[in-house]
mmCIF file of C-alpha atoms in Angstrom:
data_model
loop_
_atom_site.group_PDB
_atom_site.id
_atom_site.type_symbol
_atom_site.label_atom_id
_atom_site.label_comp_id
_atom_site.label_asym_id
_atom_site.label_seq_id
_atom_site.Cartn_x
_atom_site.Cartn_y
_atom_site.Cartn_z
ATOM 1 C CA MET A 1 171.774 -35.205 26.017
ATOM 2 C CA ARG A 2 171.149 -31.553 26.851
ATOM 3 C CA SER A 3 168.777 -29.372 24.866
ATOM 4 C CA TRP A 4 168.250 -25.746 25.035
ATOM 5 C CA LEU A 5 164.719 -24.194 24.389
ATOM 6 C CA MET A 6 164.006 -20.765 22.975
ATOM 7 C CA ILE A 7 160.457 -19.289 22.764
ATOM 8 C CA ILE A 8 159.725 -16.580 20.208
ATOM 9 C CA LEU A 9 156.253 -15.085 20.070
ATOM 10 C CA VAL A 10 154.492 -12.873 17.582
ATOM 11 C CA LEU A 11 151.391 -11.353 19.049
ATOM 12 C CA VAL A 12 148.894 -10.078 16.481
ATOM 13 C CA VAL A 13 145.445 -8.736 17.599
ATOM 14 C CA GLY A 14 142.802 -9.264 14.865
ATOM 15 C CA VAL A 15 143.144 -10.899 11.518
ATOM 16 C CA PRO A 16 146.648 -11.890 10.456
ATOM 17 C CA SER A 17 148.060 -9.885 7.557
ATOM 18 C CA ALA A 18 148.188 -11.364 4.126
ATOM 19 C CA GLN A 19 151.772 -10.215 3.903
ATOM 20 C CA SER A 20 152.782 -12.617 6.836
ATOM 21 C CA LYS A 21 155.784 -14.773 5.924
ATOM 22 C CA GLN A 22 155.122 -18.212 4.658
ATOM 23 C CA PRO A 23 155.564 -21.008 7.372
ATOM 24 C CA GLN A 24 158.992 -22.424 7.327
ATOM 25 C CA VAL A 25 161.322 -24.902 8.930
ATOM 26 C CA GLU A 26 165.002 -23.945 9.181
ATOM 27 C CA ILE A 27 167.625 -26.491 10.139
ATOM 28 C CA VAL A 28 171.153 -25.283 10.927
ATOM 29 C CA LYS A 29 173.651 -28.134 11.138
ATOM 30 C CA MET A 30 176.857 -26.897 12.721
ATOM 31 C CA PRO A 31 180.290 -28.469 12.015
ATOM 32 C CA ALA A 32 181.052 -31.471 14.135
ATOM 33 C CA GLN A 33 183.437 -30.639 16.918
ATOM 34 C CA ILE A 34 185.612 -33.770 17.322
ATOM 35 C CA GLY A 35 188.633 -33.805 19.797
ATOM 36 C CA THR A 36 191.034 -36.032 21.620
ATOM 37 C CA ARG A 37 192.500 -35.757 25.108
ATOM 38 C CA TYR A 38 195.110 -37.886 26.725
ATOM 39 C CA PHE A 39 195.303 -38.861 30.432
ATOM 40 C CA ASP A 40 197.639 -40.687 32.878
ATOM 41 C CA PRO A 41 195.731 -43.855 33.951
ATOM 42 C CA ASN A 42 197.323 -43.639 37.425
ATOM 43 C CA ARG A 43 196.404 -39.921 37.881
ATOM 44 C CA PRO A 44 193.348 -39.232 35.703
ATOM 45 C CA PRO A 45 192.104 -35.620 35.591
ATOM 46 C CA ARG A 46 188.939 -34.818 37.504
ATOM 47 C CA ASP A 47 187.023 -33.740 34.309
ATOM 48 C CA ARG A 48 187.590 -37.179 32.630
ATOM 49 C CA PRO A 49 184.332 -39.300 32.599
ATOM 50 C CA PRO A 50 184.617 -42.529 34.417
ATOM 51 C CA LEU A 51 185.591 -45.665 32.556
ATOM 52 C CA THR A 52 183.050 -48.381 32.272
ATOM 53 C CA GLY A 53 183.431 -52.171 32.200
ATOM 54 C CA PRO A 54 186.608 -53.228 30.487
ATOM 55 C CA GLU A 55 187.127 -50.062 28.480
ATOM 56 C CA GLU A 56 190.510 -48.321 28.719
ATOM 57 C CA ALA A 57 189.171 -45.158 26.810
ATOM 58 C CA VAL A 58 186.059 -43.220 27.112
ATOM 59 C CA ARG A 59 183.882 -40.900 25.024
ATOM 60 C CA ALA A 60 182.239 -37.647 26.212
ATOM 61 C CA GLY A 61 179.719 -35.390 24.535
ATOM 62 C CA GLY A 62 177.142 -36.305 21.929
ATOM 63 C CA PHE A 63 174.312 -34.706 19.908
ATOM 64 C CA LEU A 64 172.892 -31.330 20.856
ATOM 65 C CA SER A 65 169.768 -29.712 19.694
ATOM 66 C CA ASP A 66 168.333 -26.267 20.096
ATOM 67 C CA ALA A 67 164.749 -25.628 18.984
ATOM 68 C CA SER A 68 163.172 -22.232 18.705
ATOM 69 C CA VAL A 69 159.413 -21.929 17.661
ATOM 70 C CA GLY A 70 157.572 -18.877 16.498
ATOM 71 C CA GLY A 71 153.759 -18.536 16.747
ATOM 72 C CA GLN A 72 151.323 -16.005 15.438
ATOM 73 C CA ILE A 73 148.269 -15.436 17.719
ATOM 74 C CA MET A 74 144.812 -14.044 16.711
ATOM 75 C CA GLN A 75 142.927 -12.609 19.761
ATOM 76 C CA THR A 76 139.257 -13.117 19.664
ATOM 77 C CA ASP A 77 138.387 -11.479 22.998
ATOM 78 C CA ALA A 78 140.191 -10.494 26.125
ATOM 79 C CA MET A 79 140.383 -14.048 27.407
ATOM 80 C CA HIS A 80 140.581 -16.163 24.159
ATOM 81 C CA ALA A 81 142.826 -16.565 21.159
ATOM 82 C CA LYS A 82 143.993 -18.967 18.488
ATOM 83 C CA ALA A 83 147.640 -19.374 17.650
ATOM 84 C CA THR A 84 149.233 -20.725 14.609
ATOM 85 C CA ILE A 85 152.835 -22.180 14.571
ATOM 86 C CA ASN A 86 154.475 -20.499 11.551
ATOM 87 C CA ARG A 87 158.234 -20.812 12.143
ATOM 88 C CA ILE A 88 160.565 -23.393 13.590
ATOM 89 C CA LYS A 89 164.297 -23.322 13.800
ATOM 90 C CA VAL A 90 166.414 -26.263 14.990
ATOM 91 C CA THR A 91 170.242 -25.938 15.399
ATOM 92 C CA LEU A 92 171.992 -29.114 15.547
ATOM 93 C CA GLN A 93 175.611 -29.911 16.948
ATOM 94 C CA LEU A 94 177.781 -32.923 17.487
ATOM 95 C CA ASN A 95 180.415 -32.463 20.197
ATOM 96 C CA LEU A 96 182.599 -35.512 20.857
ATOM 97 C CA THR A 97 185.833 -35.830 22.882
ATOM 98 C CA THR A 98 187.661 -39.178 23.094
ATOM 99 C CA TRP A 99 189.808 -39.702 26.151
ATOM 100 C CA LEU A 100 192.762 -41.924 25.521
ATOM 101 C CA PRO A 101 195.478 -43.099 28.013
ATOM 102 C CA ASN A 102 198.959 -41.812 27.423
ATOM 103 C CA ASN A 103 200.876 -43.752 24.821
ATOM 104 C CA PRO A 104 197.766 -45.892 23.929
ATOM 105 C CA GLN A 105 198.066 -49.270 22.269
ATOM 106 C CA LYS A 106 197.229 -49.253 18.568
ATOM 107 C CA ARG A 107 194.134 -51.443 19.243
ATOM 108 C CA ILE A 108 192.623 -48.885 21.685
ATOM 109 C CA VAL A 109 193.222 -46.034 19.212
ATOM 110 C CA GLU A 110 191.667 -47.991 16.402
ATOM 111 C CA HIS A 111 188.698 -48.969 18.599
ATOM 112 C CA ALA A 112 188.024 -45.435 19.607
ATOM 113 C CA GLU A 113 188.228 -44.407 15.927
ATOM 114 C CA GLY A 114 185.448 -46.848 15.230
ATOM 115 C CA HIS A 115 183.189 -45.230 17.952
ATOM 116 C CA ARG A 116 183.900 -41.666 16.250
ATOM 117 C CA GLN A 117 182.993 -43.063 12.825
ATOM 118 C CA ILE A 118 179.612 -44.368 14.090
ATOM 119 C CA SER A 119 178.773 -40.965 15.635
ATOM 120 C CA GLU A 120 179.737 -39.151 12.480
ATOM 121 C CA TYR A 121 177.714 -41.551 10.428
ATOM 122 C CA TYR A 122 174.603 -40.822 12.414
ATOM 123 C CA TYR A 123 175.240 -36.972 12.207
ATOM 124 C CA ARG A 124 175.307 -37.215 8.409
ATOM 125 C CA ASN A 125 171.525 -37.590 8.352
ATOM 126 C CA ALA A 126 170.795 -35.437 11.394
ATOM 127 C CA GLU A 127 169.363 -32.537 9.251
ATOM 128 C CA VAL A 128 166.921 -34.916 7.582
ATOM 129 C CA ILE A 129 165.762 -36.366 10.826
ATOM 130 C CA ALA A 130 165.290 -33.020 12.556
ATOM 131 C CA ARG A 131 163.321 -31.642 9.533
ATOM 132 C CA ARG A 132 161.134 -34.638 9.494
ATOM 133 C CA ILE A 133 160.408 -34.234 13.205
ATOM 134 C CA ALA A 134 159.712 -30.380 12.979
ATOM 135 C CA GLU A 135 157.720 -30.109 9.838
ATOM 136 C CA PRO A 136 154.350 -31.676 11.108
ATOM 137 C CA TYR A 137 154.253 -28.892 13.770
ATOM 138 C CA LEU A 138 154.126 -26.149 11.041
ATOM 139 C CA GLY A 139 150.581 -24.841 10.785
ATOM 140 C CA LYS A 140 149.406 -26.449 14.018
ATOM 141 C CA LEU A 141 146.610 -24.539 15.715
ATOM 142 C CA ILE A 142 146.597 -23.872 19.370
ATOM 143 C CA ASP A 143 143.594 -22.687 21.478
ATOM 144 C CA VAL A 144 144.723 -20.191 24.048
ATOM 145 C CA SER A 145 142.588 -18.927 26.882
ATOM 146 C CA GLY A 146 143.181 -17.242 30.197
ATOM 147 C CA PRO A 147 143.926 -13.811 31.725
ATOM 148 C CA ASP A 148 147.466 -13.888 30.442
ATOM 149 C CA LEU A 149 147.379 -15.027 26.768
ATOM 150 C CA ARG A 150 151.011 -14.453 26.102
ATOM 151 C CA ASN A 151 152.066 -16.597 29.037
ATOM 152 C CA VAL A 152 149.789 -19.495 28.161
ATOM 153 C CA LEU A 153 151.096 -19.355 24.509
ATOM 154 C CA SER A 154 154.648 -19.276 25.799
ATOM 155 C CA THR A 155 153.990 -22.352 27.747
ATOM 156 C CA ALA A 156 152.474 -24.180 24.848
ATOM 157 C CA ILE A 157 155.277 -23.250 22.523
ATOM 158 C CA ASP A 158 157.752 -24.322 25.125
ATOM 159 C CA LYS A 159 156.193 -27.804 25.119
ATOM 160 C CA ILE A 160 156.449 -28.037 21.397
ATOM 161 C CA ALA A 161 160.075 -27.110 21.341
ATOM 162 C CA GLU A 162 160.837 -29.699 23.989
ATOM 163 C CA GLU A 163 158.849 -32.350 22.090
ATOM 164 C CA ILE A 164 161.024 -31.628 18.980
ATOM 165 C CA THR A 165 164.355 -31.959 20.844
ATOM 166 C CA ASN A 166 163.234 -35.049 22.777
ATOM 167 C CA GLU A 167 162.152 -36.755 19.710
ATOM 168 C CA TYR A 168 165.385 -35.879 17.931
ATOM 169 C CA GLN A 169 167.308 -37.384 20.734
ATOM 170 C CA ARG A 170 165.256 -40.500 20.561
ATOM 171 C CA GLN A 171 165.656 -40.957 16.790
ATOM 172 C CA MET A 172 169.405 -40.245 17.003
ATOM 173 C CA SER A 173 169.783 -43.619 18.885
ATOM 174 C CA VAL A 174 173.543 -43.846 18.311
ATOM 175 C CA GLU A 175 174.145 -45.698 21.702
ATOM 176 C CA THR A 176 172.421 -48.817 20.409
ATOM 177 C CA THR A 177 174.879 -48.962 17.508
ATOM 178 C CA GLN A 178 177.778 -48.069 19.876
ATOM 179 C CA ASP A 179 176.880 -50.933 22.235
ATOM 180 C CA ARG A 180 176.633 -53.454 19.456
ATOM 181 C CA TYR A 181 180.005 -52.307 18.147
ATOM 182 C CA ASP A 182 181.508 -52.964 21.648
ATOM 183 C CA THR A 183 179.906 -56.393 21.633
ATOM 184 C CA ILE A 184 181.258 -57.270 18.161
ATOM 185 C CA THR A 185 184.698 -56.136 19.084
ATOM 186 C CA GLU A 186 184.594 -57.277 22.729
ATOM 187 C CA HIS A 187 185.631 -53.825 23.595
ATOM 188 C CA SER A 188 188.738 -53.976 21.320
ATOM 189 C CA ARG A 189 189.917 -57.284 22.634
ATOM 190 C CA LYS A 190 188.669 -59.313 19.596
ATOM 191 C CA GLU A 191 190.822 -59.317 16.512
ATOM 192 C CA ILE A 192 188.360 -57.972 13.907
ATOM 193 C CA PRO A 193 189.123 -55.174 11.546
ATOM 194 C CA VAL A 194 187.431 -51.937 12.793
ATOM 195 C CA PRO A 195 185.861 -51.051 9.371
ATOM 196 C CA GLU A 196 184.162 -54.439 9.380
ATOM 197 C CA ALA A 197 182.963 -54.150 13.080
ATOM 198 C CA VAL A 198 181.660 -50.610 12.233
ATOM 199 C CA ALA A 199 179.789 -51.856 9.091
ATOM 200 C CA GLN A 200 178.329 -54.696 10.847
ATOM 201 C CA ALA A 201 177.103 -52.679 13.841
ATOM 202 C CA LEU A 202 175.511 -50.024 11.539
ATOM 203 C CA LYS A 203 173.920 -52.753 9.338
ATOM 204 C CA GLU A 204 172.313 -54.445 12.302
ATOM 205 C CA THR A 205 171.146 -51.402 14.317
ATOM 206 C CA TYR A 206 171.033 -48.263 12.174
ATOM 207 C CA PRO A 207 167.400 -47.193 11.593
ATOM 208 C CA ASP A 208 166.489 -47.200 7.933
ATOM 209 C CA PRO A 209 162.875 -45.989 7.598
ATOM 210 C CA ALA A 210 161.090 -46.891 4.419
ATOM 211 C CA LYS A 211 161.398 -44.130 1.778
ATOM 212 C CA SER A 212 159.407 -43.441 -1.256
ATOM 213 C CA THR A 213 161.097 -44.054 -4.615
ATOM 214 C CA VAL A 214 163.066 -40.879 -5.527
ATOM 215 C CA ALA A 215 165.421 -39.969 -8.434
ATOM 216 C CA LEU A 216 169.016 -40.440 -7.501
ATOM 217 C CA VAL A 217 171.557 -37.814 -8.338
ATOM 218 C CA ASP A 218 175.371 -37.839 -8.581
ATOM 219 C CA HIS A 219 177.023 -37.600 -5.129
ATOM 220 C CA PRO A 220 179.184 -34.489 -4.796
ATOM 221 C CA GLU A 221 182.003 -36.459 -2.997
ATOM 222 C CA TYR A 222 182.048 -39.027 -5.841
ATOM 223 C CA LEU A 223 182.147 -36.261 -8.459
ATOM 224 C CA ALA A 224 185.020 -34.648 -6.587
ATOM 225 C CA TRP A 225 187.140 -37.766 -7.302
ATOM 226 C CA LYS A 226 185.625 -38.978 -10.476
ATOM 227 C CA ASN A 227 188.356 -37.503 -12.835
ATOM 228 C CA PHE A 228 191.270 -38.960 -10.781
ATOM 229 C CA ALA A 229 193.047 -42.232 -10.820
ATOM 230 C CA PRO A 230 193.522 -44.583 -7.701
ATOM 231 C CA GLY A 231 196.543 -43.328 -5.847
ATOM 232 C CA ALA A 232 195.619 -39.686 -6.131
ATOM 233 C CA LYS A 233 196.270 -38.056 -2.698
ATOM 234 C CA VAL A 234 195.883 -34.656 -1.001
ATOM 235 C CA VAL A 235 197.055 -33.591 2.328
ATOM 236 C CA TYR A 236 195.610 -30.613 4.240
ATOM 237 C CA ALA A 237 197.244 -28.632 7.107
ATOM 238 C CA ALA A 238 195.237 -26.765 9.771
ATOM 239 C CA ARG A 239 196.792 -23.850 11.637
ATOM 240 C CA TYR A 240 195.960 -20.704 13.545
ATOM 241 C CA TRP A 241 197.351 -17.342 12.380
ATOM 242 C CA THR A 242 198.479 -14.707 14.883
ATOM 243 C CA LEU A 243 198.173 -11.014 14.481
ATOM 244 C CA ALA A 244 201.850 -9.588 13.902
ATOM 245 C CA ASP A 245 200.510 -6.010 13.592
ATOM 246 C CA PRO A 246 197.071 -4.408 12.952
ATOM 247 C CA ASN A 247 197.179 -5.362 9.233
ATOM 248 C CA ASN A 248 199.344 -8.521 8.937
ATOM 249 C CA PHE A 249 198.830 -12.088 10.133
ATOM 250 C CA LEU A 250 201.786 -14.451 10.913
ATOM 251 C CA ALA A 251 201.249 -18.209 10.168
ATOM 252 C CA GLY A 252 201.310 -20.302 13.377
ATOM 253 C CA PRO A 253 202.437 -23.927 13.755
ATOM 254 C CA ILE A 254 200.377 -26.711 12.041
ATOM 255 C CA THR A 255 197.701 -28.042 14.514
ATOM 256 C CA SER A 256 196.658 -31.033 12.458
ATOM 257 C CA LEU A 257 197.283 -32.854 9.185
ATOM 258 C CA LYS A 258 194.453 -34.617 7.254
ATOM 259 C CA ALA A 259 195.109 -36.776 4.204
ATOM 260 C CA TYR A 260 192.641 -38.222 1.606
ATOM 261 C CA GLN A 261 193.673 -40.885 -0.949
ATOM 262 C CA LEU A 262 191.667 -42.572 -3.724
ATOM 263 C CA ARG A 263 192.081 -46.369 -3.321
ATOM 264 C CA ALA A 264 189.546 -47.455 -5.935
ATOM 265 C CA ILE A 265 186.865 -46.200 -8.217
ATOM 266 C CA ASN A 266 184.176 -47.585 -10.580
ATOM 267 C CA ALA A 267 180.869 -46.473 -12.082
ATOM 268 C CA GLU A 268 179.042 -47.405 -8.732
ATOM 269 C CA LYS A 269 181.269 -46.272 -5.941
ATOM 270 C CA ILE A 270 184.643 -45.047 -4.719
ATOM 271 C CA ARG A 271 186.831 -46.212 -1.828
ATOM 272 C CA LEU A 272 188.707 -43.510 0.007
ATOM 273 C CA TRP A 273 191.443 -43.752 2.666
ATOM 274 C CA PHE A 274 191.645 -41.009 5.266
ATOM 275 C CA SER A 275 194.329 -40.187 7.799
ATOM 276 C CA GLU A 276 194.058 -37.471 10.520
ATOM 277 C CA ALA A 277 196.935 -36.655 12.755
ATOM 278 C CA PRO A 278 196.768 -33.977 15.488
ATOM 279 C CA THR A 279 199.844 -32.336 16.905
ATOM 280 C CA ASP A 280 200.714 -31.693 20.524
ATOM 281 C CA ARG A 281 201.112 -28.327 22.100
ATOM 282 C CA TYR A 282 204.768 -28.254 20.828
ATOM 283 C CA GLY A 283 203.703 -28.865 17.159
ATOM 284 C CA ARG A 284 204.918 -32.518 17.244
ATOM 285 C CA PRO A 285 202.748 -34.978 15.242
ATOM 286 C CA MET A 286 200.650 -37.549 17.274
ATOM 287 C CA PRO A 287 199.841 -41.020 16.026
ATOM 288 C CA PRO A 288 197.422 -40.664 13.167
ATOM 289 C CA ASN A 289 193.856 -42.042 13.016
ATOM 290 C CA GLN A 290 193.327 -43.943 9.797
ATOM 291 C CA TRP A 291 190.178 -45.321 8.225
ATOM 292 C CA GLU A 292 188.460 -46.060 4.977
ATOM 293 C CA GLU A 293 185.120 -45.296 3.632
ATOM 294 C CA THR A 294 183.049 -46.303 0.516
ATOM 295 C CA ILE A 295 180.913 -43.663 -1.134
ATOM 296 C CA ALA A 296 178.137 -44.492 -3.539
ATOM 297 C CA ALA A 297 178.151 -42.780 -7.069
ATOM 298 C CA GLN A 298 174.592 -41.711 -6.511
ATOM 299 C CA TYR A 299 172.406 -40.836 -3.581
ATOM 300 C CA ASP A 300 169.024 -39.476 -2.487
ATOM 301 C CA PRO A 301 169.313 -35.630 -2.522
ATOM 302 C CA GLY A 302 166.827 -35.520 0.315
ATOM 303 C CA ASP A 303 169.429 -36.988 2.570
ATOM 304 C CA ASP A 304 171.827 -34.091 1.847
ATOM 305 C CA PRO A 305 171.790 -31.692 4.709
ATOM 306 C CA LEU A 306 173.258 -29.005 2.558
ATOM 307 C CA ALA A 307 170.704 -29.407 -0.305
ATOM 308 C CA ASN A 308 168.088 -26.880 1.055
ATOM 309 C CA GLN A 309 170.469 -24.393 2.568
ATOM 310 C CA SER A 310 171.616 -21.152 1.109
ATOM 311 C CA ARG A 311 175.303 -20.915 -0.151
ATOM 312 C CA SER A 312 176.017 -18.701 2.796
ATOM 313 C CA ALA A 313 174.912 -21.492 5.230
ATOM 314 C CA GLN A 314 176.803 -24.104 3.151
ATOM 315 C CA LEU A 315 180.091 -22.103 3.616
ATOM 316 C CA LEU A 316 179.736 -22.630 7.393
ATOM 317 C CA THR A 317 179.895 -26.463 7.214
ATOM 318 C CA ILE A 318 181.365 -27.365 3.905
ATOM 319 C CA PHE A 319 184.899 -28.966 4.030
ATOM 320 C CA HIS A 320 187.049 -29.728 7.057
ATOM 321 C CA GLN A 321 187.030 -26.975 9.810
ATOM 322 C CA ALA A 322 190.296 -25.966 11.224
ATOM 323 C CA GLY A 323 188.634 -24.297 14.217
ATOM 324 C CA ASN A 324 185.291 -23.519 15.842
ATOM 325 C CA LEU A 325 185.023 -19.775 15.035
ATOM 326 C CA ALA A 326 181.692 -20.436 13.128
ATOM 327 C CA MET A 327 179.889 -21.575 16.347
ATOM 328 C CA GLY A 328 177.032 -19.326 17.064
ATOM 329 C CA VAL A 329 176.826 -17.362 13.840
ATOM 330 C CA HIS A 330 173.673 -16.545 11.878
ATOM 331 C CA PRO A 331 173.580 -17.807 8.320
ATOM 332 C CA ASN A 332 172.875 -14.539 6.371
ATOM 333 C CA THR A 333 170.961 -13.566 3.217
ATOM 334 C CA VAL A 334 173.472 -11.087 1.995
ATOM 335 C CA PRO A 335 175.035 -12.070 -1.378
ATOM 336 C CA ILE A 336 178.407 -13.535 -1.091
ATOM 337 C CA GLU A 337 181.393 -12.187 -2.938
ATOM 338 C CA THR A 338 183.220 -14.217 -5.518
ATOM 339 C CA GLY A 339 186.251 -14.065 -7.817
ATOM 340 C CA GLU A 340 189.125 -15.797 -9.312
ATOM 341 C CA ASP A 341 192.615 -16.236 -7.849
ATOM 342 C CA THR A 342 195.894 -18.379 -8.264
ATOM 343 C CA ILE A 343 197.377 -20.176 -5.398
ATOM 344 C CA GLU A 344 200.797 -21.655 -5.353
ATOM 345 C CA VAL A 345 201.323 -25.065 -3.765
ATOM 346 C CA ASN A 346 204.642 -26.761 -3.799
ATOM 347 C CA GLY A 347 205.702 -24.822 -6.898
ATOM 348 C CA ALA A 348 202.323 -25.576 -8.742
ATOM 349 C CA ARG A 349 200.120 -22.482 -9.471
ATOM 350 C CA ILE A 350 196.522 -23.637 -9.203
ATOM 351 C CA ALA A 351 193.693 -21.616 -10.792
ATOM 352 C CA THR A 352 190.863 -21.285 -8.112
ATOM 353 C CA HIS A 353 187.430 -19.858 -7.773
ATOM 354 C CA TRP A 354 186.883 -18.131 -4.431
ATOM 355 C CA GLU A 355 183.722 -17.263 -2.408
ATOM 356 C CA SER A 356 183.541 -14.954 0.676
ATOM 357 C CA ALA A 357 180.726 -14.467 3.120
ATOM 358 C CA THR A 358 180.420 -12.339 6.240
ATOM 359 C CA TYR A 359 178.358 -13.402 9.327
ATOM 360 C CA ALA A 360 177.188 -11.868 12.726
ATOM 361 C CA TYR A 361 177.071 -13.800 15.898
ATOM 362 C CA ASP A 362 173.856 -14.580 17.713
ATOM 363 C CA ALA A 363 173.980 -12.536 20.834
ATOM 364 C CA LEU A 364 171.697 -14.986 22.674
ATOM 365 C CA VAL A 365 174.138 -17.792 22.073
ATOM 366 C CA TRP A 366 177.509 -15.879 22.178
ATOM 367 C CA PRO A 367 176.906 -12.510 23.919
ATOM 368 C CA THR A 368 180.656 -12.041 24.224
ATOM 369 C CA PHE A 369 180.830 -11.882 20.423
ATOM 370 C CA LYS A 370 177.622 -9.679 19.934
ATOM 371 C CA ASN A 371 179.623 -6.986 18.045
ATOM 372 C CA CYS A 372 181.945 -9.259 16.287
ATOM 373 C CA ARG A 373 181.921 -10.481 12.652
ATOM 374 C CA LEU A 374 183.199 -13.645 10.923
ATOM 375 C CA VAL A 375 184.395 -13.755 7.422
ATOM 376 C CA ILE A 376 184.692 -17.267 5.781
ATOM 377 C CA LYS A 377 186.633 -17.441 2.421
ATOM 378 C CA LEU A 378 186.853 -20.536 0.277
ATOM 379 C CA TRP A 379 189.124 -21.267 -2.591
ATOM 380 C CA THR A 380 188.219 -24.266 -4.734
ATOM 381 C CA SER A 381 189.382 -26.025 -7.980
ATOM 382 C CA ASP A 382 187.970 -28.814 -10.042
ATOM 383 C CA THR A 383 191.504 -29.961 -10.710
ATOM 384 C CA VAL A 384 192.109 -30.917 -7.176
ATOM 385 C CA PRO A 385 190.490 -33.959 -5.472
ATOM 386 C CA THR A 386 187.828 -32.943 -2.919
ATOM 387 C CA GLY A 387 187.829 -29.517 -4.758
ATOM 388 C CA LEU A 388 189.315 -27.650 -1.688
ATOM 389 C CA VAL A 389 192.483 -25.601 -2.120
ATOM 390 C CA ARG A 390 192.210 -23.324 0.881
ATOM 391 C CA LYS A 391 189.697 -22.114 3.521
ATOM 392 C CA THR A 392 190.000 -19.333 6.137
ATOM 393 C CA GLU A 393 187.782 -18.191 8.950
ATOM 394 C CA GLU A 394 188.514 -14.755 10.386
ATOM 395 C CA ARG A 395 186.776 -13.232 13.447
ATOM 396 C CA THR A 396 187.125 -9.580 14.043
ATOM 397 C CA CYS A 397 185.965 -7.916 17.420
ATOM 398 C CA PRO A 398 186.159 -4.269 18.388
ATOM 399 C CA LEU A 399 188.402 -3.550 21.387
ATOM 400 C CA ASN A 400 188.218 0.240 21.478
ATOM 401 C CA ARG A 401 187.801 3.050 19.100
ATOM 402 C CA ASP A 402 190.994 2.332 17.159
ATOM 403 C CA GLN A 403 191.881 -1.202 17.898
ATOM 404 C CA LEU A 404 190.367 -4.520 16.729
ATOM 405 C CA ALA A 405 190.872 -8.123 18.028
ATOM 406 C CA ARG A 406 191.380 -10.576 15.117
ATOM 407 C CA VAL A 407 192.032 -14.319 15.003
ATOM 408 C CA MET A 408 192.115 -16.462 11.917
ATOM 409 C CA VAL A 409 192.193 -20.251 11.298
ATOM 410 C CA GLU A 410 193.107 -21.905 8.037
ATOM 411 C CA THR A 411 192.799 -25.139 6.218
ATOM 412 C CA SER A 412 194.954 -25.309 3.103
ATOM 413 C CA LEU A 413 196.332 -27.832 0.647
ATOM 414 C CA GLN A 414 199.761 -28.876 1.962
ATOM 415 C CA SER A 415 200.864 -31.451 -0.705
ATOM 416 C CA PHE A 416 199.404 -33.686 -3.446
ATOM 417 C CA GLU A 417 200.524 -36.673 -5.484
ATOM 418 C CA GLY A 418 199.260 -38.782 -8.192
ATOM 419 C CA PHE A 419 197.904 -35.945 -10.387
ATOM 420 C CA THR A 420 198.914 -32.627 -11.861
ATOM 421 C CA PRO A 421 196.639 -29.618 -11.132
ATOM 422 C CA VAL A 422 195.795 -27.191 -13.828
ATOM 423 C CA VAL A 423 198.329 -24.381 -13.785
ATOM 424 C CA GLY A 424 197.123 -20.828 -13.208
ATOM 425 C CA ARG A 425 198.494 -17.658 -14.868
#
C-alpha cells in the first residue's frame, strides 16, 4: 500500500523553552471510502485490476497511512545537536472499490460483501494500532552532526515516519484473513453462509494481542438500540443537493439507501441486520448488499477510535457518510455550535439536538480547496435507533468577489417502523 511522508521540523538554538507543548500523538481516522463498479466481462475497462485465479470479481484499494513527525533540536555547536521527537500525526484512510461483472450472480455479490466486511472489521481498530505504533517514538532522542544539521534531522525524521507507516501496513494484515476467507468459501463456489465464513476467517487469522485487564463500558452502538424492541427499523437516504440560486439548495436524486433493523437483543449483545442499496446514474436502485452483525453490550474503551478525539474530530467520522467532502480537512479546536430543532419525517415531528462545526482544508493535501470551508451539521435524537436523524456536509469555495461555489451532501432518516419517535413541538 502507498504511504505519504511529511517532515515538520522545529529548529531551536539553545535550551528549549519551558513553554513548549507537551509531546503528543494525534491519530486522524478518515471515513472509509467504499464503492462498487460494474464491468462487461467481455470488454473490461482498462482501469479494472486483473482478475486472479477463479475470481469473477476483484477488489482495488486498501489501507492508506500518512505520517508526519515533528522534532525539536537543541544545537550544542556549529556541527552538533540533539533532537527530541515531540509530535507525531498519523492520518488513516480505507479506500476500497469492488469490481463486479454486469448482472452478477447473487453468490458473487455476497462473496464480495464478505471481503468488504473483513476490510471494515480491520479498519475498526486502525486508530488503536496506529497509536500503539507511534507512541514509542515520542521523546526519542536523536544525535545530529554535520555541516547541515537541518538536512540531517530531516533525513532522520523521514526514516521515523517511514518506519511508522511500514509497521502500520504490516500489522494491518488483512490479506491473510482475505485469503483464508477465499479458501473457506472456495472463492464463492462452496455453499456456506457468508457471515459464517467471515467469522471463521477472522477467528482463525485476526491478530488479537494480549491486553491488560481493563474496565469495560457500555458500547455506544448497543446503547443506541437498547430501548427498542426487535423489529425496529430505520432507513436512511443519501443524496446530493444542487444550488438553485445563491441562497437555496434543491434536493437531488437519492444516491443510496441504507437500512438498519434490530433482530435480537439481550443483556449481553444485539444482533443487527443491514442493507445497503446504491442507485445507478439514473437513480434506479441496484441490488442491495445485506449482512448481519453482532455487537457486544460492553467493550474496551481503548479500542474506540473516537474515544480520545475532540467532538469536532468525531463529527468528521460519526455516522454514515453520504459523500467524501470531509477528505483533507483539519479537525479544529473552535467550539462547535449547538441547538435544538424539530424535524418532520413521514408526518412525525421528531425533537432533535443539533451540532455544527466548521473546518478548513489542509492546503498540502488539497491545494484546490485551500480557501474553502466545510460545515458539518448533525441532528440526533435518543428516540430514534442509531440516534441519527439528519447529517449534512456543505463545502463553500470562493469563485470571485461576489460568487461562491457550494455543494452539499445529506444523509437523512427516510422511514422508520417498529417504534414511535417522541413528537416535537
